[in-house]
Short mmCIF file of C-alpha atoms in Angstrom, two decimals:
data_model
loop_
_atom_site.label_atom_id
_atom_site.label_comp_id
_atom_site.label_asym_id
_atom_site.label_seq_id
_atom_site.Cartn_x
_atom_site.Cartn_y
_atom_site.Cartn_z
CA MET A 1307 -5.69 -19.46 29.53
CA LYS A 1308 -9.22 -18.90 28.56
CA VAL A 1309 -10.09 -20.98 25.49
CA THR A 1310 -12.30 -18.94 23.03
CA ILE A 1311 -11.22 -20.63 19.82
CA GLU A 1312 -12.07 -24.43 19.57
CA PRO A 1313 -8.89 -26.55 19.39
CA PRO A 1314 -8.76 -29.67 17.17
CA PRO A 1315 -9.95 -32.91 18.60
CA GLY A 1316 -7.34 -34.66 20.70
CA GLU A 1317 -5.42 -37.59 19.43
CA GLY A 1318 -7.55 -40.78 19.53
CA GLU A 1319 -10.71 -38.72 20.33
CA PRO A 1320 -13.48 -40.26 18.19
CA LEU A 1321 -15.15 -38.13 15.49
CA ALA A 1322 -18.87 -37.77 15.09
CA PRO A 1323 -20.42 -39.48 12.05
CA LEU A 1324 -19.85 -37.72 8.72
CA HIS A 1325 -23.42 -36.59 8.28
CA ARG A 1326 -23.25 -34.84 11.57
CA ARG A 1327 -19.97 -33.17 10.84
CA LEU A 1328 -21.28 -32.03 7.46
CA GLY A 1329 -24.38 -30.69 9.22
CA TRP A 1330 -22.22 -28.60 11.56
CA PHE A 1331 -20.12 -27.49 8.63
CA ILE A 1332 -23.07 -26.19 6.68
CA GLY A 1333 -24.91 -24.91 9.77
CA LEU A 1334 -21.94 -22.91 11.11
CA ALA A 1335 -21.31 -21.48 7.67
CA LEU A 1336 -24.95 -20.45 7.24
CA ALA A 1337 -25.07 -19.09 10.81
CA SER A 1338 -22.02 -17.00 10.12
CA ALA A 1339 -23.36 -15.77 6.85
CA ALA A 1340 -26.64 -14.96 8.59
CA ALA A 1341 -24.85 -13.03 11.32
CA THR A 1342 -23.04 -10.99 8.61
CA ALA A 1343 -26.37 -10.26 6.90
CA VAL A 1344 -28.05 -9.17 10.09
CA VAL A 1345 -25.18 -6.64 10.73
CA ALA A 1346 -25.36 -5.46 7.11
CA TYR A 1347 -29.15 -4.96 7.21
CA ALA A 1348 -28.93 -3.30 10.52
CA LEU A 1349 -26.41 -0.79 9.21
CA ARG A 1350 -28.52 -0.19 6.15
CA ALA A 1351 -31.68 0.36 8.30
CA LEU A 1352 -29.70 2.72 10.50
CA LEU A 1353 -28.29 4.85 7.75
CA VAL A 1354 -30.95 4.80 4.92
CA MET B 246 -3.34 25.56 -1.11
CA SER B 247 -6.82 26.04 0.39
CA PHE B 248 -8.49 23.51 2.62
CA ASP B 249 -11.69 23.16 0.63
CA ALA B 250 -14.12 20.31 0.65
CA GLU B 251 -12.26 18.51 -2.14
CA LEU B 252 -8.88 18.55 -0.40
CA LEU B 253 -10.33 17.63 2.91
CA GLY B 254 -12.31 14.84 1.25
CA ARG B 255 -9.02 13.56 -0.26
CA LEU B 256 -7.26 13.73 3.11
CA GLN B 257 -10.12 11.96 4.73
CA PHE B 258 -10.06 9.19 2.21
CA ALA B 259 -6.32 8.92 2.36
CA PHE B 260 -6.46 8.69 6.14
CA THR B 261 -9.23 5.97 6.28
CA ILE B 262 -7.80 3.93 3.40
CA ALA B 263 -4.30 4.00 4.80
CA PHE B 264 -5.71 2.53 8.01
CA HIS B 265 -7.81 0.01 6.13
CA ILE B 266 -5.12 -1.38 3.83
CA ILE B 267 -3.05 -2.42 6.79
CA PHE B 268 -5.53 -5.12 7.65
CA PRO B 269 -6.23 -6.79 4.26
CA SER B 270 -2.55 -6.68 3.30
CA PHE B 271 -1.93 -8.70 6.45
CA THR B 272 -5.00 -11.05 6.38
CA ILE B 273 -4.54 -12.06 2.79
CA GLY B 274 -1.18 -13.53 3.57
CA LEU B 275 -2.07 -14.73 7.04
CA ALA B 276 -5.10 -16.76 5.72
CA SER B 277 -2.83 -18.56 3.35
CA PHE B 278 -0.28 -19.12 6.06
CA LEU B 279 -2.99 -20.65 8.24
CA ALA B 280 -4.04 -22.92 5.39
CA VAL B 281 -0.35 -24.03 4.92
CA LEU B 282 0.04 -24.64 8.66
CA GLU B 283 -3.08 -26.73 8.96
CA GLY B 284 -2.22 -28.65 5.74
CA LEU B 285 1.23 -29.43 7.04
CA TRP B 286 -0.22 -30.50 10.43
CA LEU B 287 -2.67 -32.88 8.71
CA LEU B 288 0.20 -34.32 6.60
CA SER B 289 2.86 -34.56 9.22
CA GLY B 290 0.98 -34.61 12.51
CA ARG B 291 3.64 -32.34 13.96
CA GLU B 292 2.20 -30.52 16.90
CA ALA B 293 4.22 -27.32 16.20
CA PHE B 294 2.16 -26.60 13.13
CA ARG B 295 -1.09 -27.00 15.18
CA ASN B 296 0.25 -24.71 17.94
CA LEU B 297 1.22 -22.06 15.38
CA TYR B 298 -2.17 -22.27 13.80
CA LEU B 299 -3.89 -21.75 17.20
CA PHE B 300 -1.58 -18.86 17.92
CA TRP B 301 -2.04 -17.01 14.54
CA ILE B 302 -5.74 -17.63 14.13
CA LYS B 303 -6.61 -15.32 17.06
CA ILE B 304 -4.53 -12.56 15.36
CA PHE B 305 -6.21 -13.36 12.05
CA ALA B 306 -9.67 -13.05 13.53
CA LEU B 307 -8.93 -9.70 15.18
CA SER B 308 -7.37 -8.32 12.01
CA PHE B 309 -10.18 -9.52 9.88
CA GLY B 310 -12.65 -7.82 12.14
CA MET B 311 -10.83 -4.56 12.08
CA GLY B 312 -10.43 -4.81 8.28
CA VAL B 313 -14.14 -5.22 7.87
CA VAL B 314 -14.95 -2.30 10.09
CA SER B 315 -12.42 0.02 8.43
CA GLY B 316 -13.62 -1.07 5.03
CA VAL B 317 -17.30 -0.36 5.68
CA VAL B 318 -16.43 3.17 6.50
CA MET B 319 -15.00 3.89 3.05
CA SER B 320 -18.11 2.64 1.26
CA TYR B 321 -20.18 5.24 2.94
CA GLU B 322 -17.44 7.88 2.57
CA ILE B 323 -17.49 7.44 -1.23
CA GLY B 324 -21.23 8.19 -1.01
CA THR B 325 -20.95 11.21 1.34
CA ASN B 326 -17.78 12.95 0.05
CA TRP B 327 -17.66 11.76 -3.56
CA SER B 328 -21.30 11.64 -4.69
CA VAL B 329 -20.63 12.85 -8.21
CA PHE B 330 -18.01 10.09 -8.66
CA SER B 331 -20.64 7.60 -7.34
CA ARG B 332 -23.31 8.80 -9.71
CA VAL B 333 -21.05 8.82 -12.74
CA ALA B 334 -19.03 5.60 -12.09
CA SER B 335 -21.38 3.39 -10.12
CA PRO B 336 -22.83 1.57 -13.17
CA VAL B 337 -19.32 0.26 -13.76
CA ILE B 338 -17.66 0.26 -10.29
CA GLY B 339 -20.74 -0.78 -8.35
CA PRO B 340 -21.03 -4.32 -9.77
CA LEU B 341 -17.35 -4.94 -9.21
CA LEU B 342 -17.61 -4.02 -5.54
CA ALA B 343 -20.91 -6.00 -5.28
CA PHE B 344 -19.17 -9.04 -6.75
CA GLU B 345 -16.44 -8.56 -4.05
CA VAL B 346 -19.06 -8.75 -1.30
CA LEU B 347 -20.94 -11.67 -2.83
CA THR B 348 -18.10 -13.89 -3.83
CA ALA B 349 -15.23 -12.96 -1.46
CA PHE B 350 -16.56 -11.37 1.72
CA PHE B 351 -19.42 -13.90 2.27
CA LEU B 352 -16.95 -16.74 1.60
CA GLU B 353 -14.59 -15.35 4.25
CA ALA B 354 -17.33 -14.41 6.75
CA SER B 355 -19.13 -17.79 6.41
CA PHE B 356 -16.33 -20.11 6.81
CA LEU B 357 -14.49 -18.03 9.42
CA GLY B 358 -17.19 -19.18 11.81
CA VAL B 359 -16.22 -22.83 11.02
CA MET B 360 -12.53 -21.97 11.44
CA LEU B 361 -13.08 -20.38 14.91
CA PHE B 362 -15.76 -22.49 16.41
CA GLY B 363 -16.03 -25.72 14.55
CA TRP B 364 -12.80 -27.73 14.71
CA LYS B 365 -14.13 -30.55 16.96
CA ARG B 366 -17.61 -30.39 15.48
CA VAL B 367 -16.64 -30.75 11.79
CA GLY B 368 -13.41 -32.71 12.19
CA PRO B 369 -9.93 -31.90 10.89
CA ARG B 370 -10.52 -32.35 7.16
CA LEU B 371 -13.65 -30.25 6.85
CA HIS B 372 -12.00 -27.67 9.08
CA PHE B 373 -9.00 -27.58 6.71
CA LEU B 374 -11.50 -27.07 3.83
CA ALA B 375 -12.94 -24.07 5.76
CA THR B 376 -9.47 -22.53 6.22
CA VAL B 377 -8.70 -23.02 2.47
CA LEU B 378 -12.01 -21.36 1.49
CA VAL B 379 -11.31 -18.39 3.83
CA ALA B 380 -7.82 -18.05 2.13
CA LEU B 381 -9.41 -18.21 -1.25
CA GLY B 382 -11.95 -15.59 -0.12
CA THR B 383 -9.17 -13.13 0.86
CA LEU B 384 -7.50 -13.54 -2.52
CA THR B 385 -10.85 -13.23 -4.41
CA SER B 386 -11.41 -10.04 -2.47
CA ALA B 387 -8.01 -8.62 -3.63
CA PHE B 388 -9.06 -9.64 -7.20
CA TRP B 389 -12.20 -7.53 -7.33
CA ILE B 390 -10.82 -4.55 -5.43
CA ILE B 391 -7.67 -4.40 -7.62
CA SER B 392 -9.92 -4.86 -10.71
CA ALA B 393 -12.04 -1.82 -9.73
CA ASN B 394 -9.03 0.26 -8.89
CA SER B 395 -7.14 -0.78 -12.05
CA TRP B 396 -10.23 0.28 -14.11
CA MET B 397 -9.97 3.65 -12.44
CA GLN B 398 -6.27 3.78 -13.36
CA HIS B 399 -6.90 2.97 -17.04
CA PRO B 400 -10.58 2.76 -17.86
CA THR B 401 -11.66 0.47 -20.77
CA GLY B 402 -14.83 -1.20 -21.95
CA PHE B 403 -17.28 1.59 -21.26
CA THR B 404 -19.21 4.43 -23.00
CA THR B 405 -20.24 7.80 -21.74
CA LEU B 406 -24.01 8.55 -21.74
CA PRO B 407 -25.46 12.00 -22.59
CA ASP B 408 -26.03 12.79 -18.93
CA GLY B 409 -22.28 12.22 -18.24
CA SER B 410 -22.68 8.79 -16.45
CA LEU B 411 -20.65 5.80 -17.58
CA LEU B 412 -22.04 2.53 -18.86
CA ALA B 413 -20.07 -0.67 -19.23
CA THR B 414 -20.12 -2.04 -22.78
CA ASP B 415 -17.67 -4.92 -22.32
CA TRP B 416 -17.43 -6.46 -18.80
CA MET B 417 -14.32 -8.48 -19.62
CA GLN B 418 -12.52 -5.22 -20.65
CA VAL B 419 -13.77 -3.57 -17.49
CA ILE B 420 -12.67 -6.39 -15.16
CA PHE B 421 -9.39 -7.21 -16.96
CA SER B 422 -8.27 -3.65 -17.85
CA PRO B 423 -4.63 -3.43 -19.07
CA THR B 424 -3.00 -2.51 -15.68
CA PHE B 425 -4.93 -5.20 -13.73
CA PRO B 426 -2.82 -8.40 -14.12
CA SER B 427 0.50 -6.82 -13.04
CA ARG B 428 -1.05 -4.80 -10.24
CA LEU B 429 -2.92 -7.90 -8.91
CA ALA B 430 0.41 -9.86 -8.88
CA HIS B 431 2.21 -6.90 -7.23
CA MET B 432 -0.41 -6.49 -4.48
CA SER B 433 -0.81 -10.18 -3.78
CA LEU B 434 2.93 -10.67 -3.42
CA ALA B 435 3.09 -7.57 -1.19
CA ALA B 436 0.41 -9.16 0.99
CA TYR B 437 2.43 -12.42 1.33
CA LEU B 438 5.59 -10.41 2.08
CA THR B 439 3.80 -8.28 4.69
CA THR B 440 2.62 -11.37 6.55
CA ALA B 441 6.00 -13.07 6.24
CA LEU B 442 7.68 -10.01 7.75
CA VAL B 443 5.20 -9.92 10.69
CA VAL B 444 5.46 -13.71 11.30
CA GLY B 445 9.31 -13.42 11.11
CA ALA B 446 9.36 -10.41 13.50
CA ALA B 447 7.05 -12.13 16.02
CA SER B 448 9.12 -15.33 15.90
CA ALA B 449 12.41 -13.46 16.27
CA TRP B 450 11.03 -11.50 19.21
CA THR B 451 10.18 -14.76 20.98
CA LEU B 452 13.61 -16.29 20.09
CA LEU B 453 15.45 -13.26 21.47
CA LYS B 454 13.89 -14.31 24.87
CA ASP B 455 14.09 -18.03 24.36
CA ARG B 456 16.34 -19.38 21.63
CA SER B 457 14.97 -22.91 21.81
CA GLN B 458 11.20 -22.21 21.51
CA PRO B 459 10.25 -24.82 18.87
CA GLU B 460 7.29 -23.13 17.24
CA SER B 461 9.15 -19.81 16.83
CA ARG B 462 12.18 -21.57 15.29
CA LEU B 463 9.92 -23.29 12.77
CA ALA B 464 7.88 -20.14 11.99
CA LEU B 465 11.02 -18.02 11.53
CA ARG B 466 12.39 -20.48 8.98
CA MET B 467 9.06 -20.49 7.12
CA ALA B 468 9.10 -16.70 7.14
CA ILE B 469 12.68 -16.56 5.84
CA GLY B 470 11.67 -19.02 3.09
CA MET B 471 8.87 -16.71 2.10
CA PHE B 472 10.90 -13.55 1.86
CA ALA B 473 13.87 -15.27 0.24
CA ILE B 474 11.53 -16.39 -2.58
CA VAL B 475 8.81 -13.76 -2.71
CA ALA B 476 10.93 -10.57 -2.29
CA PRO B 477 12.94 -11.13 -5.49
CA LEU B 478 9.77 -12.14 -7.32
CA GLN B 479 8.13 -8.91 -5.99
CA LEU B 480 11.01 -6.89 -7.54
CA LEU B 481 10.20 -8.54 -11.03
CA ALA B 482 6.43 -8.01 -10.51
CA GLY B 483 7.03 -4.34 -9.49
CA HIS B 484 9.27 -3.80 -12.70
CA GLU B 485 6.48 -5.31 -14.85
CA SER B 486 3.93 -3.08 -13.10
CA GLY B 487 6.27 -0.01 -13.75
CA LYS B 488 6.51 -0.90 -17.43
CA VAL B 489 2.64 -0.94 -17.67
CA VAL B 490 2.49 2.42 -15.94
CA LEU B 491 4.93 3.82 -18.40
CA GLU B 492 2.74 2.69 -21.23
CA HIS B 493 -0.62 3.87 -19.84
CA GLN B 494 0.25 6.63 -17.39
CA PRO B 495 3.57 8.19 -18.57
CA LEU B 496 2.87 11.31 -16.46
CA LYS B 497 2.95 9.10 -13.36
CA THR B 498 6.28 7.63 -14.42
CA ALA B 499 7.58 11.15 -14.99
CA ALA B 500 6.63 12.03 -11.41
CA ILE B 501 8.01 8.83 -9.91
CA GLU B 502 11.41 9.42 -11.61
CA ALA B 503 11.31 13.25 -11.54
CA TYR B 504 11.81 13.39 -15.41
CA TRP B 505 11.27 17.12 -15.74
CA GLU B 506 12.08 17.22 -19.46
CA SER B 507 11.36 14.69 -22.24
CA ALA B 508 14.54 12.98 -23.44
CA PRO B 509 15.97 9.56 -24.33
CA ASN B 510 18.35 7.98 -21.81
CA GLN B 511 17.05 10.01 -18.83
CA PRO B 512 19.35 9.85 -15.72
CA GLN B 513 18.17 7.44 -13.01
CA SER B 514 17.54 9.61 -9.98
CA LEU B 515 18.44 7.83 -6.69
CA ILE B 516 17.63 10.53 -4.22
CA GLY B 517 17.03 14.23 -4.28
CA LEU B 518 14.54 16.95 -3.41
CA PRO B 519 12.02 17.50 -6.35
CA ASP B 520 10.93 21.05 -6.61
CA ARG B 521 7.63 21.28 -8.54
CA SER B 522 7.63 25.05 -8.92
CA ALA B 523 11.28 25.19 -10.19
CA ALA B 524 10.77 22.07 -12.23
CA LYS B 525 14.07 20.53 -11.08
CA THR B 526 15.46 18.24 -8.40
CA HIS B 527 17.77 19.74 -5.87
CA PHE B 528 20.71 17.91 -4.28
CA GLU B 529 20.10 15.04 -6.79
CA LEU B 530 22.21 11.96 -6.76
CA ALA B 531 21.64 10.18 -10.14
CA ILE B 532 23.20 7.68 -12.48
CA PRO B 533 23.28 9.35 -15.96
CA GLY B 534 21.99 7.72 -19.06
CA ILE B 535 20.44 4.53 -17.69
CA GLY B 536 16.73 5.60 -17.48
CA ASN B 537 15.74 3.60 -20.64
CA VAL B 538 17.54 0.44 -19.30
CA VAL B 539 15.78 0.75 -15.93
CA GLN B 540 12.33 1.26 -17.56
CA GLY B 541 13.05 -1.70 -19.92
CA VAL B 542 12.50 0.29 -23.19
CA PRO B 543 14.76 0.72 -26.25
CA ARG B 544 17.67 3.14 -25.71
CA ASP B 545 16.64 5.53 -28.37
CA ARG B 546 13.06 6.00 -27.06
CA VAL B 547 12.20 9.37 -25.70
CA LEU B 548 10.88 9.11 -22.21
CA GLN B 549 8.23 11.74 -21.62
CA GLY B 550 8.99 14.35 -18.97
CA LEU B 551 6.67 16.45 -16.99
CA ASP B 552 7.10 19.16 -19.52
CA ALA B 553 5.06 17.11 -21.95
CA PHE B 554 1.96 17.64 -19.89
CA PRO B 555 0.04 20.76 -18.75
CA ARG B 556 1.33 21.87 -15.32
CA ASP B 557 -2.24 21.72 -13.87
CA ASP B 558 -2.20 17.98 -14.53
CA TRP B 559 1.01 17.31 -12.53
CA PRO B 560 0.59 15.24 -9.33
CA VAL B 561 2.45 16.16 -6.21
CA VAL B 562 5.86 15.18 -7.58
CA GLY B 563 7.80 15.07 -4.27
CA LEU B 564 5.31 12.86 -2.54
CA VAL B 565 5.17 10.37 -5.40
CA TYR B 566 9.00 10.44 -5.92
CA TRP B 567 9.70 9.73 -2.22
CA ALA B 568 6.92 7.23 -1.67
CA PHE B 569 8.33 5.24 -4.53
CA ARG B 570 11.85 5.26 -3.11
CA ILE B 571 10.68 4.23 0.30
CA MET B 572 8.76 1.27 -1.28
CA VAL B 573 11.77 0.16 -3.34
CA GLY B 574 14.29 0.76 -0.60
CA LEU B 575 12.28 -1.42 1.79
CA GLY B 576 11.84 -4.10 -0.93
CA LEU B 577 15.60 -4.20 -1.35
CA ALA B 578 16.03 -4.54 2.45
CA MET B 579 13.54 -7.44 2.40
CA ILE B 580 15.67 -9.21 -0.19
CA GLY B 581 18.72 -8.67 1.89
CA LEU B 582 17.02 -10.01 4.92
CA GLY B 583 16.04 -13.09 2.99
CA VAL B 584 19.53 -13.74 1.74
CA TRP B 585 21.02 -13.14 5.22
CA GLY B 586 18.54 -15.65 6.78
CA VAL B 587 19.17 -18.32 4.18
CA VAL B 588 22.90 -18.00 4.73
CA LEU B 589 22.45 -18.35 8.51
CA ILE B 590 20.15 -21.37 8.14
CA ALA B 591 22.70 -23.04 5.82
CA ARG B 592 25.42 -22.38 8.42
CA LYS B 593 23.06 -23.63 11.19
CA ARG B 594 23.52 -20.44 13.09
CA LEU B 595 20.11 -18.78 12.73
CA GLU B 596 19.10 -18.61 16.41
CA ASP B 597 22.73 -17.69 17.43
CA SER B 598 22.66 -14.49 15.43
CA THR B 599 21.30 -11.79 17.78
CA TRP B 600 21.77 -9.16 15.08
CA PHE B 601 19.66 -11.04 12.54
CA LEU B 602 16.82 -11.56 15.08
CA ARG B 603 16.94 -7.86 15.93
CA ALA B 604 16.87 -7.04 12.28
CA ALA B 605 13.95 -9.34 11.74
CA VAL B 606 12.03 -7.58 14.55
CA ALA B 607 12.88 -4.18 13.13
CA MET B 608 11.61 -5.17 9.69
CA GLY B 609 8.25 -6.44 11.10
CA PRO B 610 6.38 -3.20 10.10
CA ALA B 611 8.33 -2.81 6.78
CA GLY B 612 5.63 -4.61 4.70
CA PHE B 613 2.81 -2.25 5.96
CA VAL B 614 5.01 0.82 5.23
CA ALA B 615 5.95 -0.39 1.77
CA VAL B 616 2.31 -1.27 0.94
CA ILE B 617 1.14 2.24 2.02
CA ALA B 618 4.01 3.86 0.15
CA GLY B 619 3.08 1.82 -2.94
CA TRP B 620 -0.55 2.95 -2.78
CA ILE B 621 0.55 6.58 -2.44
CA VAL B 622 2.50 6.18 -5.64
CA ALA B 623 -0.57 4.67 -7.38
CA GLU B 624 -3.17 7.12 -6.03
CA VAL B 625 -1.42 10.42 -5.67
CA GLY B 626 0.43 9.65 -8.98
CA ARG B 627 -3.04 9.38 -10.66
CA GLN B 628 -4.03 12.92 -9.64
CA PRO B 629 -5.76 15.13 -10.74
CA TRP B 630 -8.06 12.29 -11.88
CA THR B 631 -10.31 9.86 -10.04
CA ILE B 632 -11.00 8.01 -13.29
CA TYR B 633 -7.88 8.54 -15.42
CA GLY B 634 -8.56 10.75 -18.36
CA VAL B 635 -12.38 10.62 -17.81
CA LEU B 636 -13.35 12.30 -14.49
CA ARG B 637 -11.28 14.86 -12.61
CA THR B 638 -11.07 14.71 -8.80
CA ALA B 639 -12.29 18.33 -8.65
CA ASP B 640 -15.43 17.30 -10.56
CA SER B 641 -16.00 14.11 -8.41
CA ALA B 642 -16.65 15.76 -5.00
CA SER B 643 -20.06 16.04 -3.29
CA PRO B 644 -21.69 19.51 -2.99
CA VAL B 645 -20.83 19.77 0.66
CA GLY B 646 -19.04 22.42 2.68
CA ALA B 647 -15.47 22.21 4.02
CA GLY B 648 -16.93 22.49 7.53
CA GLN B 649 -18.90 19.28 7.14
CA VAL B 650 -15.96 17.41 5.77
CA SER B 651 -13.50 18.66 8.36
CA ALA B 652 -15.94 17.73 11.23
CA SER B 653 -16.19 14.12 9.94
CA LEU B 654 -12.44 14.06 9.37
CA LEU B 655 -11.83 15.13 12.96
CA ALA B 656 -14.35 12.52 14.17
CA PHE B 657 -12.60 9.79 12.10
CA ILE B 658 -9.17 10.73 13.54
CA VAL B 659 -10.48 10.59 17.11
CA ILE B 660 -12.40 7.38 16.71
CA TYR B 661 -9.74 5.60 14.76
CA ALA B 662 -7.10 6.62 17.24
CA ILE B 663 -9.10 4.98 20.03
CA VAL B 664 -10.53 1.92 18.32
CA PHE B 665 -7.66 0.88 16.14
CA SER B 666 -4.98 1.78 18.71
CA ALA B 667 -6.75 -0.56 21.21
CA GLY B 668 -6.96 -3.25 18.53
CA ALA B 669 -3.40 -2.88 17.45
CA ILE B 670 -2.10 -2.87 21.09
CA TYR B 671 -4.09 -6.00 21.84
CA ILE B 672 -2.67 -7.76 18.70
CA LEU B 673 0.87 -6.69 19.64
CA ARG B 674 0.40 -8.02 23.20
CA LEU B 675 -0.78 -11.36 21.76
CA ILE B 676 2.24 -11.50 19.50
CA ALA B 677 4.56 -10.54 22.34
CA LYS B 678 3.37 -13.51 24.37
CA GLY B 679 4.37 -15.80 21.59
CA PRO B 680 3.04 -19.24 20.58
CA ALA B 681 4.38 -20.92 23.73
CA LEU B 682 1.03 -20.56 25.52
CA GLU B 683 -0.62 -22.75 22.91
CA THR B 684 1.57 -25.62 23.98
CA GLU B 685 0.41 -25.44 27.61
CA ALA B 686 -1.93 -28.17 28.80
CA PRO B 687 -5.61 -27.38 28.51
CA PRO B 688 -7.55 -26.44 31.64
CA ASP B 689 -8.67 -29.35 33.90
CA ALA B 690 -12.25 -30.44 34.09
CA GLU B 691 -13.16 -27.53 36.47
CA GLY B 692 -11.70 -25.00 34.13
CA ARG B 693 -8.51 -24.19 36.21
CA ALA B 694 -5.53 -23.54 34.04
CA PRO B 695 -2.33 -25.33 34.98
CA GLY B 696 0.26 -23.19 36.68
CA THR B 697 -2.35 -20.80 38.16
CA PRO B 698 -2.95 -20.53 41.95
CA LEU B 699 -6.37 -22.18 41.51
CA ALA B 700 -4.79 -25.33 39.97
CA ALA B 701 -3.22 -25.98 43.37
CA VAL B 702 -6.57 -26.13 45.14
CA PRO B 703 -7.75 -29.75 45.42
CA PRO B 704 -11.01 -30.53 43.67
CA GLU B 705 -14.15 -30.61 45.77
CA PRO B 706 -15.05 -34.12 46.88
CA GLU B 707 -18.16 -35.50 45.19
CA ALA B 708 -21.26 -35.63 47.38
#
């Protein structure tokens, strides 16, 4: 099966330090929001 | 009846919104279900919860995407087909919809990225936080949309300016209009029920093929727990919502119950064929004298009939009457399914009952049908007004020709038939596969899935 959605870390797999995980958390959220904004502005530019 | 721009615009909006509501009514409940699954996995460490999460998150992502696409269409449609409504109502409605985007949609869109692509990167606890925020976002979205719609059902906290446009004078009255609390509760519970029915149907489908599939056994029990508790609660919420409608939109109640004449102790019509032109219900099966009890009002109170209102203001009585009965009938069937499931669980015979599993599969789409029927009651029952008592539907339409609206309606039908059919078929295929695939071992280092022909090929020796 092709994995497209990231599964959780395996049992015993070490986690990255908290600051790096928080960085990913904020970074992924901002990147997702930015992607949404790009689509929204593109639609607006296309239609207005 | 002539197919003018107004009627075609109404048909177009009905078509697009009926497609759209399918997705949020599913994703609101599914987001919360995912949060519960992930929380239980973190607490218990039980792999079945994780596997169910990985199975349903794909379906959530697809449904969320289709919900967004079908929702964007309606925003533009309001501008193109209902420009007078937009001009008059946007100072009040506009901010509510903007709040929905700013508070709910961005919350969902932002943290969906973490949910899908960040589990290893952010770790289990931050990932759980992202799932909870997405679930919160879906509920917040429901809050603002129901708020805007409730204001259109019973507008409060505004004034009319000399040019006819509306201006909010009290935002709290606008947001929390009288019909809002009961309608928000009714819609939120409907979303949870819809999701529980789909989860139950998917699990029952898998169990019909393999009675021992552990994830499906667990998910079916969770779904039964939901409709055993939520379906009776929904009956109470619906009753409360009906009482609010009676107070603020008695004409809608008269159409729902086919009260043709005002009287105390109206009969409770069970089924029949309402005839708007003859102002009577043909072949009616009714229980006499219990209307006031059903409506929850004193026995001597006169319940207004359709005769108390100008005939031009009557909605399409037959449609409202039957949509309501379909919604209530399905709701009662959901309660029955919940009771049946609880009895089977208590007797430890759940997976043995082929008839229950078949019934659960058959009830899978019932939530969607009930939601659409409920919205038909709410929206068709409000006619001929877009903003009840303030702006008529006939005065809300854009100055466009029937040809333009029919062309866009035709385009919508064709595009929706292709895009959403493909999406729905893909989701159904994912559901049909069941969660068993999530329990398979991950691909090996060279990306070859176990059980495939490639997996039998020995790895290349290192140079």
